[in-house]
mmCIF file with all atom_site columns, C-alpha atoms in Angstrom:
data_model
loop_
_atom_site.group_PDB
_atom_site.id
_atom_site.type_symbol
_atom_site.label_atom_id
_atom_site.label_alt_id
_atom_site.label_comp_id
_atom_site.label_asym_id
_atom_site.label_entity_id
_atom_site.label_seq_id
_atom_site.pdbx_PDB_ins_code
_atom_site.Cartn_x
_atom_site.Cartn_y
_atom_site.Cartn_z
_atom_site.occupancy
_atom_site.B_iso_or_equiv
_atom_site.pdbx_formal_charge
_atom_site.auth_seq_id
_atom_site.auth_comp_id
_atom_site.auth_asym_id
_atom_site.auth_atom_id
_atom_site.pdbx_PDB_model_num
ATOM 1   C CA . ASP U 1 1   ? 17.619  -5.008  1.550   1.00 71.00 ? 1   ASP U CA 1
ATOM 2   C CA . VAL U 1 2   ? 14.596  -5.800  -0.539  1.00 69.00 ? 2   VAL U CA 1
ATOM 3   C CA . LYS U 1 3   ? 14.492  -3.799  -3.694  1.00 90.00 ? 3   LYS U CA 1
ATOM 4   C CA . VAL U 1 4   ? 11.419  -3.242  -5.837  1.00 96.00 ? 4   VAL U CA 1
ATOM 5   C CA . THR U 1 5   ? 12.061  -1.181  -8.931  1.00 96.00 ? 5   THR U CA 1
ATOM 6   C CA . GLN U 1 6   ? 9.622   0.295   -11.398 1.00 96.00 ? 6   GLN U CA 1
ATOM 7   C CA . SER U 1 7   ? 10.636  1.032   -14.956 1.00 90.00 ? 7   SER U CA 1
ATOM 8   C CA . SER U 1 8   ? 9.629   4.681   -15.030 1.00 92.00 ? 8   SER U CA 1
ATOM 9   C CA . ARG U 1 9   ? 9.096   7.381   -12.413 1.00 94.00 ? 9   ARG U CA 1
ATOM 10  C CA . TYR U 1 10  ? 7.041   9.567   -14.761 1.00 96.00 ? 10  TYR U CA 1
ATOM 11  C CA . LEU U 1 11  ? 5.158   8.773   -17.937 1.00 97.00 ? 11  LEU U CA 1
ATOM 12  C CA . VAL U 1 12  ? 3.079   10.923  -20.260 1.00 97.00 ? 12  VAL U CA 1
ATOM 13  C CA . LYS U 1 13  ? 0.857   9.103   -22.736 1.00 97.00 ? 13  LYS U CA 1
ATOM 14  C CA . ARG U 1 14  ? -1.950  9.956   -25.103 1.00 97.00 ? 14  ARG U CA 1
ATOM 15  C CA . THR U 1 15  ? -5.506  8.657   -24.892 1.00 98.00 ? 15  THR U CA 1
ATOM 16  C CA . GLY U 1 16  ? -5.796  5.327   -26.674 1.00 97.00 ? 16  GLY U CA 1
ATOM 17  C CA . GLU U 1 17  ? -2.125  4.392   -26.379 1.00 97.00 ? 17  GLU U CA 1
ATOM 18  C CA . LYS U 1 18  ? -1.087  1.004   -24.993 1.00 97.00 ? 18  LYS U CA 1
ATOM 19  C CA . VAL U 1 19  ? 0.963   1.508   -21.844 1.00 97.00 ? 19  VAL U CA 1
ATOM 20  C CA . PHE U 1 20  ? 3.321   -0.935  -20.147 1.00 97.00 ? 20  PHE U CA 1
ATOM 21  C CA . LEU U 1 21  ? 4.416   -0.478  -16.541 1.00 97.00 ? 21  LEU U CA 1
ATOM 22  C CA . GLU U 1 22  ? 7.162   -2.811  -15.410 1.00 97.00 ? 22  GLU U CA 1
ATOM 23  C CA . CYS U 1 23  ? 8.013   -3.911  -11.892 1.00 97.00 ? 23  CYS U CA 1
ATOM 24  C CA . VAL U 1 24  ? 10.993  -6.013  -10.835 1.00 97.00 ? 24  VAL U CA 1
ATOM 25  C CA . GLN U 1 25  ? 11.837  -7.346  -7.376  1.00 96.00 ? 25  GLN U CA 1
ATOM 26  C CA . ASP U 1 26  ? 15.122  -8.913  -6.335  1.00 94.00 ? 26  ASP U CA 1
ATOM 27  C CA . MET U 1 27  ? 14.063  -10.974 -3.293  1.00 92.00 ? 27  MET U CA 1
ATOM 28  C CA . ASP U 1 28  ? 12.549  -14.048 -4.949  1.00 92.00 ? 28  ASP U CA 1
ATOM 29  C CA . HIS U 1 29  ? 9.101   -13.081 -3.663  1.00 93.00 ? 29  HIS U CA 1
ATOM 30  C CA . GLU U 1 30  ? 6.191   -15.210 -4.814  1.00 92.00 ? 30  GLU U CA 1
ATOM 31  C CA . ASN U 1 31  ? 3.520   -12.543 -4.449  1.00 93.00 ? 31  ASN U CA 1
ATOM 32  C CA . MET U 1 32  ? 3.375   -9.320  -6.434  1.00 95.00 ? 32  MET U CA 1
ATOM 33  C CA . PHE U 1 33  ? 0.745   -6.580  -6.525  1.00 96.00 ? 33  PHE U CA 1
ATOM 34  C CA . TRP U 1 34  ? -0.255  -3.538  -8.543  1.00 97.00 ? 34  TRP U CA 1
ATOM 35  C CA . TYR U 1 35  ? -2.059  -0.638  -6.845  1.00 97.00 ? 35  TYR U CA 1
ATOM 36  C CA . ARG U 1 36  ? -3.125  2.773   -7.950  1.00 96.00 ? 36  ARG U CA 1
ATOM 37  C CA . GLN U 1 37  ? -2.975  5.650   -5.500  1.00 96.00 ? 37  GLN U CA 1
ATOM 38  C CA . ASP U 1 38  ? -5.319  8.603   -5.778  1.00 94.00 ? 38  ASP U CA 1
ATOM 39  C CA . PRO U 1 39  ? -5.882  11.435  -3.272  1.00 89.00 ? 39  PRO U CA 1
ATOM 40  C CA . GLY U 1 40  ? -8.638  10.588  -0.830  1.00 87.00 ? 40  GLY U CA 1
ATOM 41  C CA . LEU U 1 41  ? -8.965  7.050   -2.166  1.00 91.00 ? 41  LEU U CA 1
ATOM 42  C CA . GLY U 1 42  ? -5.788  5.535   -0.785  1.00 91.00 ? 42  GLY U CA 1
ATOM 43  C CA . LEU U 1 43  ? -4.307  2.421   -2.343  1.00 94.00 ? 43  LEU U CA 1
ATOM 44  C CA . ARG U 1 44  ? -6.647  0.423   -4.522  1.00 94.00 ? 44  ARG U CA 1
ATOM 45  C CA . LEU U 1 45  ? -5.661  -3.042  -5.678  1.00 94.00 ? 45  LEU U CA 1
ATOM 46  C CA . ILE U 1 46  ? -5.732  -3.541  -9.442  1.00 96.00 ? 46  ILE U CA 1
ATOM 47  C CA . TYR U 1 47  ? -4.277  -7.036  -9.874  1.00 96.00 ? 47  TYR U CA 1
ATOM 48  C CA . PHE U 1 48  ? -2.115  -9.416  -7.929  1.00 94.00 ? 48  PHE U CA 1
ATOM 49  C CA . SER U 1 49  ? -0.167  -12.567 -8.599  1.00 95.00 ? 49  SER U CA 1
ATOM 50  C CA . TYR U 1 50  ? 0.671   -15.310 -6.134  1.00 92.00 ? 50  TYR U CA 1
ATOM 51  C CA . ASP U 1 51  ? 3.104   -17.066 -8.474  1.00 90.00 ? 51  ASP U CA 1
ATOM 52  C CA . VAL U 1 52  ? 4.507   -17.125 -11.995 1.00 92.00 ? 52  VAL U CA 1
ATOM 53  C CA . LYS U 1 53  ? 1.830   -17.251 -14.690 1.00 88.00 ? 53  LYS U CA 1
ATOM 54  C CA . MET U 1 54  ? -0.873  -16.694 -12.047 1.00 91.00 ? 54  MET U CA 1
ATOM 55  C CA . LYS U 1 55  ? -2.979  -13.577 -11.798 1.00 93.00 ? 55  LYS U CA 1
ATOM 56  C CA . GLU U 1 56  ? -6.004  -12.522 -9.831  1.00 92.00 ? 56  GLU U CA 1
ATOM 57  C CA . LYS U 1 57  ? -8.243  -9.500  -10.199 1.00 94.00 ? 57  LYS U CA 1
ATOM 58  C CA . GLY U 1 58  ? -8.210  -6.964  -7.438  1.00 92.00 ? 58  GLY U CA 1
ATOM 59  C CA . ASP U 1 59  ? -10.840 -4.349  -6.668  1.00 91.00 ? 59  ASP U CA 1
ATOM 60  C CA . ILE U 1 60  ? -10.482 -2.234  -9.835  1.00 95.00 ? 60  ILE U CA 1
ATOM 61  C CA . PRO U 1 61  ? -9.223  -4.412  -12.723 1.00 96.00 ? 61  PRO U CA 1
ATOM 62  C CA . GLU U 1 62  ? -11.301 -2.790  -15.481 1.00 96.00 ? 62  GLU U CA 1
ATOM 63  C CA . GLY U 1 63  ? -9.140  -1.317  -18.212 1.00 96.00 ? 63  GLY U CA 1
ATOM 64  C CA . TYR U 1 64  ? -6.021  -3.128  -17.025 1.00 98.00 ? 64  TYR U CA 1
ATOM 65  C CA . SER U 1 65  ? -4.312  -6.447  -17.612 1.00 97.00 ? 65  SER U CA 1
ATOM 66  C CA . VAL U 1 66  ? -1.141  -8.000  -16.199 1.00 97.00 ? 66  VAL U CA 1
ATOM 67  C CA . SER U 1 67  ? 1.592   -10.392 -17.162 1.00 97.00 ? 67  SER U CA 1
ATOM 68  C CA . ARG U 1 68  ? 3.871   -12.477 -14.976 1.00 97.00 ? 68  ARG U CA 1
ATOM 69  C CA . GLU U 1 69  ? 6.156   -14.597 -17.128 1.00 95.00 ? 69  GLU U CA 1
ATOM 70  C CA . LYS U 1 70  ? 9.055   -14.577 -14.660 1.00 96.00 ? 70  LYS U CA 1
ATOM 71  C CA . LYS U 1 71  ? 8.983   -14.678 -10.891 1.00 95.00 ? 71  LYS U CA 1
ATOM 72  C CA . GLU U 1 72  ? 10.798  -11.382 -10.456 1.00 96.00 ? 72  GLU U CA 1
ATOM 73  C CA . ARG U 1 73  ? 8.807   -9.358  -12.985 1.00 97.00 ? 73  ARG U CA 1
ATOM 74  C CA . PHE U 1 74  ? 5.189   -8.229  -12.925 1.00 97.00 ? 74  PHE U CA 1
ATOM 75  C CA . SER U 1 75  ? 3.885   -6.014  -15.707 1.00 97.00 ? 75  SER U CA 1
ATOM 76  C CA . LEU U 1 76  ? 0.776   -3.845  -15.710 1.00 98.00 ? 76  LEU U CA 1
ATOM 77  C CA . ILE U 1 77  ? -0.766  -3.126  -19.108 1.00 98.00 ? 77  ILE U CA 1
ATOM 78  C CA . LEU U 1 78  ? -3.220  -0.405  -19.986 1.00 97.00 ? 78  LEU U CA 1
ATOM 79  C CA . GLU U 1 79  ? -4.685  -1.696  -23.242 1.00 94.00 ? 79  GLU U CA 1
ATOM 80  C CA . SER U 1 80  ? -6.050  1.682   -24.319 1.00 97.00 ? 80  SER U CA 1
ATOM 81  C CA . ALA U 1 81  ? -5.135  4.454   -21.923 1.00 97.00 ? 81  ALA U CA 1
ATOM 82  C CA . SER U 1 82  ? -7.854  6.858   -20.852 1.00 97.00 ? 82  SER U CA 1
ATOM 83  C CA . THR U 1 83  ? -7.649  10.132  -18.952 1.00 97.00 ? 83  THR U CA 1
ATOM 84  C CA . ASN U 1 84  ? -9.261  8.566   -15.867 1.00 97.00 ? 84  ASN U CA 1
ATOM 85  C CA . GLN U 1 85  ? -6.237  6.293   -15.602 1.00 98.00 ? 85  GLN U CA 1
ATOM 86  C CA . THR U 1 86  ? -4.046  9.255   -14.761 1.00 98.00 ? 86  THR U CA 1
ATOM 87  C CA . SER U 1 87  ? -2.704  8.235   -11.381 1.00 97.00 ? 87  SER U CA 1
ATOM 88  C CA . MET U 1 88  ? 0.234   7.060   -9.304  1.00 97.00 ? 88  MET U CA 1
ATOM 89  C CA . TYR U 1 89  ? 0.870   3.352   -9.818  1.00 98.00 ? 89  TYR U CA 1
ATOM 90  C CA . LEU U 1 90  ? 2.601   1.368   -7.100  1.00 98.00 ? 90  LEU U CA 1
ATOM 91  C CA . CYS U 1 91  ? 4.016   -2.120  -7.327  1.00 97.00 ? 91  CYS U CA 1
ATOM 92  C CA . ALA U 1 92  ? 4.597   -4.249  -4.221  1.00 96.00 ? 92  ALA U CA 1
ATOM 93  C CA . SER U 1 93  ? 5.945   -7.694  -3.451  1.00 95.00 ? 93  SER U CA 1
ATOM 94  C CA . THR U 1 94  ? 6.060   -10.111 -0.547  1.00 92.00 ? 94  THR U CA 1
ATOM 95  C CA . SER U 1 95  ? 6.835   -13.736 0.192   1.00 87.00 ? 95  SER U CA 1
ATOM 96  C CA . ALA U 1 96  ? 3.954   -16.178 0.469   1.00 82.00 ? 96  ALA U CA 1
ATOM 97  C CA . GLY U 1 97  ? 2.570   -15.918 4.000   1.00 78.00 ? 97  GLY U CA 1
ATOM 98  C CA . GLN U 1 98  ? 4.739   -12.898 4.820   1.00 82.00 ? 98  GLN U CA 1
ATOM 99  C CA . GLU U 1 99  ? 2.919   -9.945  6.305   1.00 85.00 ? 99  GLU U CA 1
ATOM 100 C CA . THR U 1 100 ? 5.061   -7.042  5.127   1.00 90.00 ? 100 THR U CA 1
ATOM 101 C CA . GLN U 1 101 ? 4.693   -5.668  1.627   1.00 93.00 ? 101 GLN U CA 1
ATOM 102 C CA . TYR U 1 102 ? 7.643   -3.982  -0.030  1.00 95.00 ? 102 TYR U CA 1
ATOM 103 C CA . PHE U 1 103 ? 6.758   -1.171  -2.377  1.00 97.00 ? 103 PHE U CA 1
ATOM 104 C CA . GLY U 1 104 ? 8.482   0.320   -5.365  1.00 96.00 ? 104 GLY U CA 1
ATOM 105 C CA . PRO U 1 105 ? 8.874   4.111   -5.714  1.00 95.00 ? 105 PRO U CA 1
ATOM 106 C CA . GLY U 1 106 ? 5.826   4.417   -7.964  1.00 96.00 ? 106 GLY U CA 1
ATOM 107 C CA . THR U 1 107 ? 5.152   5.543   -11.520 1.00 97.00 ? 107 THR U CA 1
ATOM 108 C CA . ARG U 1 108 ? 3.240   8.750   -11.980 1.00 96.00 ? 108 ARG U CA 1
ATOM 109 C CA . LEU U 1 109 ? 1.240   8.375   -15.189 1.00 97.00 ? 109 LEU U CA 1
ATOM 110 C CA . LEU U 1 110 ? -0.398  11.279  -16.973 1.00 98.00 ? 110 LEU U CA 1
ATOM 111 C CA . VAL U 1 111 ? -2.802  10.430  -19.807 1.00 98.00 ? 111 VAL U CA 1
ATOM 112 C CA . LEU U 1 112 ? -3.598  13.376  -22.062 1.00 97.00 ? 112 LEU U CA 1
ATOM 113 C CA . GLN L 2 1   ? -16.610 -1.274  0.075   1.00 68.00 ? 1   GLN L CA 1
ATOM 114 C CA . GLN L 2 2   ? -13.754 0.066   2.145   1.00 76.00 ? 2   GLN L CA 1
ATOM 115 C CA . GLN L 2 3   ? -12.579 -2.745  4.410   1.00 89.00 ? 3   GLN L CA 1
ATOM 116 C CA . VAL L 2 4   ? -10.471 -0.414  6.542   1.00 95.00 ? 4   VAL L CA 1
ATOM 117 C CA . LYS L 2 5   ? -11.730 3.079   7.317   1.00 95.00 ? 5   LYS L CA 1
ATOM 118 C CA . GLN L 2 6   ? -9.167  5.736   8.211   1.00 96.00 ? 6   GLN L CA 1
ATOM 119 C CA . SER L 2 7   ? -9.483  9.233   9.627   1.00 96.00 ? 7   SER L CA 1
ATOM 120 C CA . PRO L 2 8   ? -8.680  12.059  9.441   1.00 97.00 ? 8   PRO L CA 1
ATOM 121 C CA . GLN L 2 9   ? -7.782  12.593  5.803   1.00 95.00 ? 9   GLN L CA 1
ATOM 122 C CA . SER L 2 10  ? -5.334  15.325  6.782   1.00 96.00 ? 10  SER L CA 1
ATOM 123 C CA . LEU L 2 11  ? -3.751  16.466  9.999   1.00 97.00 ? 11  LEU L CA 1
ATOM 124 C CA . ILE L 2 12  ? -1.673  19.493  10.975  1.00 98.00 ? 12  ILE L CA 1
ATOM 125 C CA . VAL L 2 13  ? 0.279   19.300  14.242  1.00 98.00 ? 13  VAL L CA 1
ATOM 126 C CA . GLN L 2 14  ? 2.756   21.624  15.891  1.00 98.00 ? 14  GLN L CA 1
ATOM 127 C CA . LYS L 2 15  ? 6.276   20.368  16.457  1.00 98.00 ? 15  LYS L CA 1
ATOM 128 C CA . GLY L 2 16  ? 6.397   18.516  19.763  1.00 97.00 ? 16  GLY L CA 1
ATOM 129 C CA . GLY L 2 17  ? 2.701   17.686  19.711  1.00 98.00 ? 17  GLY L CA 1
ATOM 130 C CA . ILE L 2 18  ? 0.963   14.328  19.482  1.00 98.00 ? 18  ILE L CA 1
ATOM 131 C CA . SER L 2 19  ? -0.375  13.119  16.146  1.00 98.00 ? 19  SER L CA 1
ATOM 132 C CA . ILE L 2 20  ? -3.234  10.618  16.283  1.00 98.00 ? 20  ILE L CA 1
ATOM 133 C CA . ILE L 2 21  ? -4.612  8.710   13.304  1.00 98.00 ? 21  ILE L CA 1
ATOM 134 C CA . ASN L 2 22  ? -7.532  6.318   13.674  1.00 98.00 ? 22  ASN L CA 1
ATOM 135 C CA . CYS L 2 23  ? -8.652  3.249   11.779  1.00 98.00 ? 23  CYS L CA 1
ATOM 136 C CA . ALA L 2 24  ? -11.602 0.907   12.032  1.00 97.00 ? 24  ALA L CA 1
ATOM 137 C CA . TYR L 2 25  ? -12.365 -2.463  10.469  1.00 96.00 ? 25  TYR L CA 1
ATOM 138 C CA . GLU L 2 26  ? -15.216 -4.941  10.320  1.00 92.00 ? 26  GLU L CA 1
ATOM 139 C CA . ASN L 2 27  ? -13.678 -8.253  9.282   1.00 92.00 ? 27  ASN L CA 1
ATOM 140 C CA . THR L 2 28  ? -12.691 -10.214 12.392  1.00 92.00 ? 28  THR L CA 1
ATOM 141 C CA . ALA L 2 29  ? -10.568 -12.520 10.228  1.00 92.00 ? 29  ALA L CA 1
ATOM 142 C CA . PHE L 2 30  ? -7.890  -9.834  9.980   1.00 93.00 ? 30  PHE L CA 1
ATOM 143 C CA . ASP L 2 31  ? -4.842  -11.012 11.913  1.00 92.00 ? 31  ASP L CA 1
ATOM 144 C CA . TYR L 2 32  ? -2.206  -8.364  11.277  1.00 94.00 ? 32  TYR L CA 1
ATOM 145 C CA . PHE L 2 33  ? -2.448  -4.584  11.365  1.00 96.00 ? 33  PHE L CA 1
ATOM 146 C CA . PRO L 2 34  ? 0.486   -2.628  9.926   1.00 96.00 ? 34  PRO L CA 1
ATOM 147 C CA . TRP L 2 35  ? 1.006   1.083   9.463   1.00 98.00 ? 35  TRP L CA 1
ATOM 148 C CA . TYR L 2 36  ? 2.884   2.340   6.425   1.00 97.00 ? 36  TYR L CA 1
ATOM 149 C CA . GLN L 2 37  ? 4.632   5.689   6.038   1.00 98.00 ? 37  GLN L CA 1
ATOM 150 C CA . GLN L 2 38  ? 5.035   7.327   2.649   1.00 97.00 ? 38  GLN L CA 1
ATOM 151 C CA . PHE L 2 39  ? 7.214   10.326  1.903   1.00 96.00 ? 39  PHE L CA 1
ATOM 152 C CA . PRO L 2 40  ? 6.652   12.375  -1.272  1.00 92.00 ? 40  PRO L CA 1
ATOM 153 C CA . GLY L 2 41  ? 8.090   10.646  -4.323  1.00 89.00 ? 41  GLY L CA 1
ATOM 154 C CA . LYS L 2 42  ? 8.557   7.344   -2.496  1.00 92.00 ? 42  LYS L CA 1
ATOM 155 C CA . GLY L 2 43  ? 6.574   4.168   -2.079  1.00 95.00 ? 43  GLY L CA 1
ATOM 156 C CA . PRO L 2 44  ? 5.005   3.307   1.285   1.00 97.00 ? 44  PRO L CA 1
ATOM 157 C CA . ALA L 2 45  ? 7.267   1.582   3.798   1.00 96.00 ? 45  ALA L CA 1
ATOM 158 C CA . LEU L 2 46  ? 6.350   -0.401  6.892   1.00 96.00 ? 46  LEU L CA 1
ATOM 159 C CA . LEU L 2 47  ? 6.497   1.760   10.019  1.00 97.00 ? 47  LEU L CA 1
ATOM 160 C CA . ILE L 2 48  ? 5.076   -0.395  12.790  1.00 96.00 ? 48  ILE L CA 1
ATOM 161 C CA . ALA L 2 49  ? 2.623   -3.290  13.084  1.00 95.00 ? 49  ALA L CA 1
ATOM 162 C CA . ILE L 2 50  ? 0.544   -5.125  15.671  1.00 95.00 ? 50  ILE L CA 1
ATOM 163 C CA . ARG L 2 51  ? -1.317  -8.395  16.061  1.00 93.00 ? 51  ARG L CA 1
ATOM 164 C CA . PRO L 2 52  ? -4.838  -8.544  17.549  1.00 91.00 ? 52  PRO L CA 1
ATOM 165 C CA . ASP L 2 53  ? -3.718  -10.383 20.686  1.00 92.00 ? 53  ASP L CA 1
ATOM 166 C CA . VAL L 2 54  ? -1.781  -7.304  21.829  1.00 93.00 ? 54  VAL L CA 1
ATOM 167 C CA . SER L 2 55  ? -3.388  -4.022  22.957  1.00 95.00 ? 55  SER L CA 1
ATOM 168 C CA . GLU L 2 56  ? -0.408  -1.752  22.449  1.00 96.00 ? 56  GLU L CA 1
ATOM 169 C CA . LYS L 2 57  ? 2.934   -1.734  20.670  1.00 97.00 ? 57  LYS L CA 1
ATOM 170 C CA . LYS L 2 58  ? 5.536   0.985   20.990  1.00 97.00 ? 58  LYS L CA 1
ATOM 171 C CA . GLU L 2 59  ? 8.591   1.640   18.860  1.00 96.00 ? 59  GLU L CA 1
ATOM 172 C CA . GLY L 2 60  ? 10.367  4.840   19.744  1.00 97.00 ? 60  GLY L CA 1
ATOM 173 C CA . ARG L 2 61  ? 7.958   7.746   19.316  1.00 98.00 ? 61  ARG L CA 1
ATOM 174 C CA . PHE L 2 62  ? 5.412   5.603   17.452  1.00 98.00 ? 62  PHE L CA 1
ATOM 175 C CA . THR L 2 63  ? 2.703   3.650   19.277  1.00 98.00 ? 63  THR L CA 1
ATOM 176 C CA . ILE L 2 64  ? -0.160  1.531   17.999  1.00 97.00 ? 64  ILE L CA 1
ATOM 177 C CA . SER L 2 65  ? -3.171  1.186   20.284  1.00 97.00 ? 65  SER L CA 1
ATOM 178 C CA . PHE L 2 66  ? -5.462  -1.710  19.447  1.00 97.00 ? 66  PHE L CA 1
ATOM 179 C CA . ASN L 2 67  ? -9.026  -2.233  20.678  1.00 96.00 ? 67  ASN L CA 1
ATOM 180 C CA . LYS L 2 68  ? -10.185 -5.641  19.524  1.00 94.00 ? 68  LYS L CA 1
ATOM 181 C CA . SER L 2 69  ? -13.725 -5.381  20.906  1.00 94.00 ? 69  SER L CA 1
ATOM 182 C CA . ALA L 2 70  ? -14.313 -2.044  19.177  1.00 96.00 ? 70  ALA L CA 1
ATOM 183 C CA . LYS L 2 71  ? -12.467 -3.196  16.049  1.00 96.00 ? 71  LYS L CA 1
ATOM 184 C CA . GLN L 2 72  ? -10.393 -0.035  16.057  1.00 97.00 ? 72  GLN L CA 1
ATOM 185 C CA . PHE L 2 73  ? -6.713  0.768   16.096  1.00 97.00 ? 73  PHE L CA 1
ATOM 186 C CA . SER L 2 74  ? -4.772  3.972   16.078  1.00 98.00 ? 74  SER L CA 1
ATOM 187 C CA . LEU L 2 75  ? -1.298  5.354   15.504  1.00 98.00 ? 75  LEU L CA 1
ATOM 188 C CA . HIS L 2 76  ? 0.100   7.840   17.987  1.00 98.00 ? 76  HIS L CA 1
ATOM 189 C CA . ILE L 2 77  ? 3.197   9.854   17.121  1.00 98.00 ? 77  ILE L CA 1
ATOM 190 C CA . MET L 2 78  ? 4.650   11.437  20.241  1.00 98.00 ? 78  MET L CA 1
ATOM 191 C CA . ASP L 2 79  ? 6.818   14.559  20.090  1.00 98.00 ? 79  ASP L CA 1
ATOM 192 C CA . SER L 2 80  ? 5.958   14.988  16.402  1.00 98.00 ? 80  SER L CA 1
ATOM 193 C CA . GLN L 2 81  ? 8.777   16.363  14.248  1.00 98.00 ? 81  GLN L CA 1
ATOM 194 C CA . PRO L 2 82  ? 8.786   18.089  10.857  1.00 97.00 ? 82  PRO L CA 1
ATOM 195 C CA . GLY L 2 83  ? 10.542  14.995  9.501   1.00 97.00 ? 83  GLY L CA 1
ATOM 196 C CA . ASP L 2 84  ? 7.404   12.995  10.344  1.00 98.00 ? 84  ASP L CA 1
ATOM 197 C CA . SER L 2 85  ? 5.482   14.936  7.696   1.00 98.00 ? 85  SER L CA 1
ATOM 198 C CA . ALA L 2 86  ? 4.284   12.202  5.351   1.00 98.00 ? 86  ALA L CA 1
ATOM 199 C CA . THR L 2 87  ? 1.226   10.221  4.358   1.00 97.00 ? 87  THR L CA 1
ATOM 200 C CA . TYR L 2 88  ? 0.303   7.396   6.721   1.00 98.00 ? 88  TYR L CA 1
ATOM 201 C CA . PHE L 2 89  ? -1.729  4.354   5.739   1.00 97.00 ? 89  PHE L CA 1
ATOM 202 C CA . CYS L 2 90  ? -3.244  1.842   8.100   1.00 97.00 ? 90  CYS L CA 1
ATOM 203 C CA . ALA L 2 91  ? -3.779  -1.644  6.761   1.00 96.00 ? 91  ALA L CA 1
ATOM 204 C CA . ALA L 2 92  ? -5.086  -5.055  7.692   1.00 95.00 ? 92  ALA L CA 1
ATOM 205 C CA . SER L 2 93  ? -4.236  -8.454  6.355   1.00 92.00 ? 93  SER L CA 1
ATOM 206 C CA . ILE L 2 94  ? -5.475  -12.036 6.435   1.00 88.00 ? 94  ILE L CA 1
ATOM 207 C CA . PHE L 2 95  ? -2.922  -14.809 6.529   1.00 83.00 ? 95  PHE L CA 1
ATOM 208 C CA . SER L 2 96  ? -2.850  -17.404 3.755   1.00 79.00 ? 96  SER L CA 1
ATOM 209 C CA . LEU L 2 97  ? -0.096  -19.866 2.883   1.00 76.00 ? 97  LEU L CA 1
ATOM 210 C CA . SER L 2 98  ? -0.350  -18.984 -0.786  1.00 76.00 ? 98  SER L CA 1
ATOM 211 C CA . GLY L 2 99  ? -0.416  -15.264 -0.160  1.00 79.00 ? 99  GLY L CA 1
ATOM 212 C CA . ASN L 2 100 ? -1.880  -12.867 2.330   1.00 82.00 ? 100 ASN L CA 1
ATOM 213 C CA . GLN L 2 101 ? -4.718  -10.549 1.433   1.00 85.00 ? 101 GLN L CA 1
ATOM 214 C CA . PHE L 2 102 ? -4.023  -6.893  2.179   1.00 89.00 ? 102 PHE L CA 1
ATOM 215 C CA . TYR L 2 103 ? -6.456  -4.027  2.691   1.00 93.00 ? 103 TYR L CA 1
ATOM 216 C CA . PHE L 2 104 ? -5.454  -0.384  3.068   1.00 94.00 ? 104 PHE L CA 1
ATOM 217 C CA . GLY L 2 105 ? -7.068  2.682   4.564   1.00 95.00 ? 105 GLY L CA 1
ATOM 218 C CA . THR L 2 106 ? -7.439  5.839   2.496   1.00 95.00 ? 106 THR L CA 1
ATOM 219 C CA . GLY L 2 107 ? -4.409  7.548   4.025   1.00 96.00 ? 107 GLY L CA 1
ATOM 220 C CA . THR L 2 108 ? -3.733  10.539  6.269   1.00 97.00 ? 108 THR L CA 1
ATOM 221 C CA . SER L 2 109 ? -1.539  13.406  5.161   1.00 97.00 ? 109 SER L CA 1
ATOM 222 C CA . LEU L 2 110 ? 0.364   14.622  8.223   1.00 98.00 ? 110 LEU L CA 1
ATOM 223 C CA . THR L 2 111 ? 2.045   18.013  8.305   1.00 98.00 ? 111 THR L CA 1
ATOM 224 C CA . VAL L 2 112 ? 4.154   18.909  11.328  1.00 98.00 ? 112 VAL L CA 1
ATOM 225 C CA . ILE L 2 113 ? 4.703   22.651  11.601  1.00 97.00 ? 113 ILE L CA 1
ATOM 226 C CA . PRO L 2 114 ? 8.075   23.764  13.022  1.00 93.00 ? 114 PRO L CA 1
#
């Protein structure tokens, strides 16, 4: 079974803090994705990576950055957290050319 | 703009009834149309999927109907059960050797009343 794990289920941070969200997958997938999920807006793509050291902006990259130093790990960084980044963050992975994405359980982030 | 439009945003169905969720797309390059199911506190998981050369796909109580000319597809849940209560996302993807591109609808929150 494919397993995608996210470092935290819940996080509470203060405005201006630097926040790291970690995602690890155990299936040697090339492609990894970060989404945020908000009611009524669905899943919006923040960043994705097709391979190690590669990154591409998604639809809403502003205020975020990513790091992919190892194939199995994809980190999402909020350089200076703001209240409008309060959301559910979902990581997903898939093999190159594969059509099914495998999602982690999500991290619910609250920025005060 | 939203590449895949989904409706309704929420749906309440009696146990045993039929739940229907609709999606529409514009990009004819899409070549795969999955539906994901998400329970509270969990990430989305693939439920059922269809390719555009097929008009219908059925897996148990779940059926996708696909209308290529209208660029619409829908999920039908027959004999809906309280355990089906979840959020459902339609999606569309474009194949690429380096990595597919994925686009999601805005989600439908389904509640099945006992």
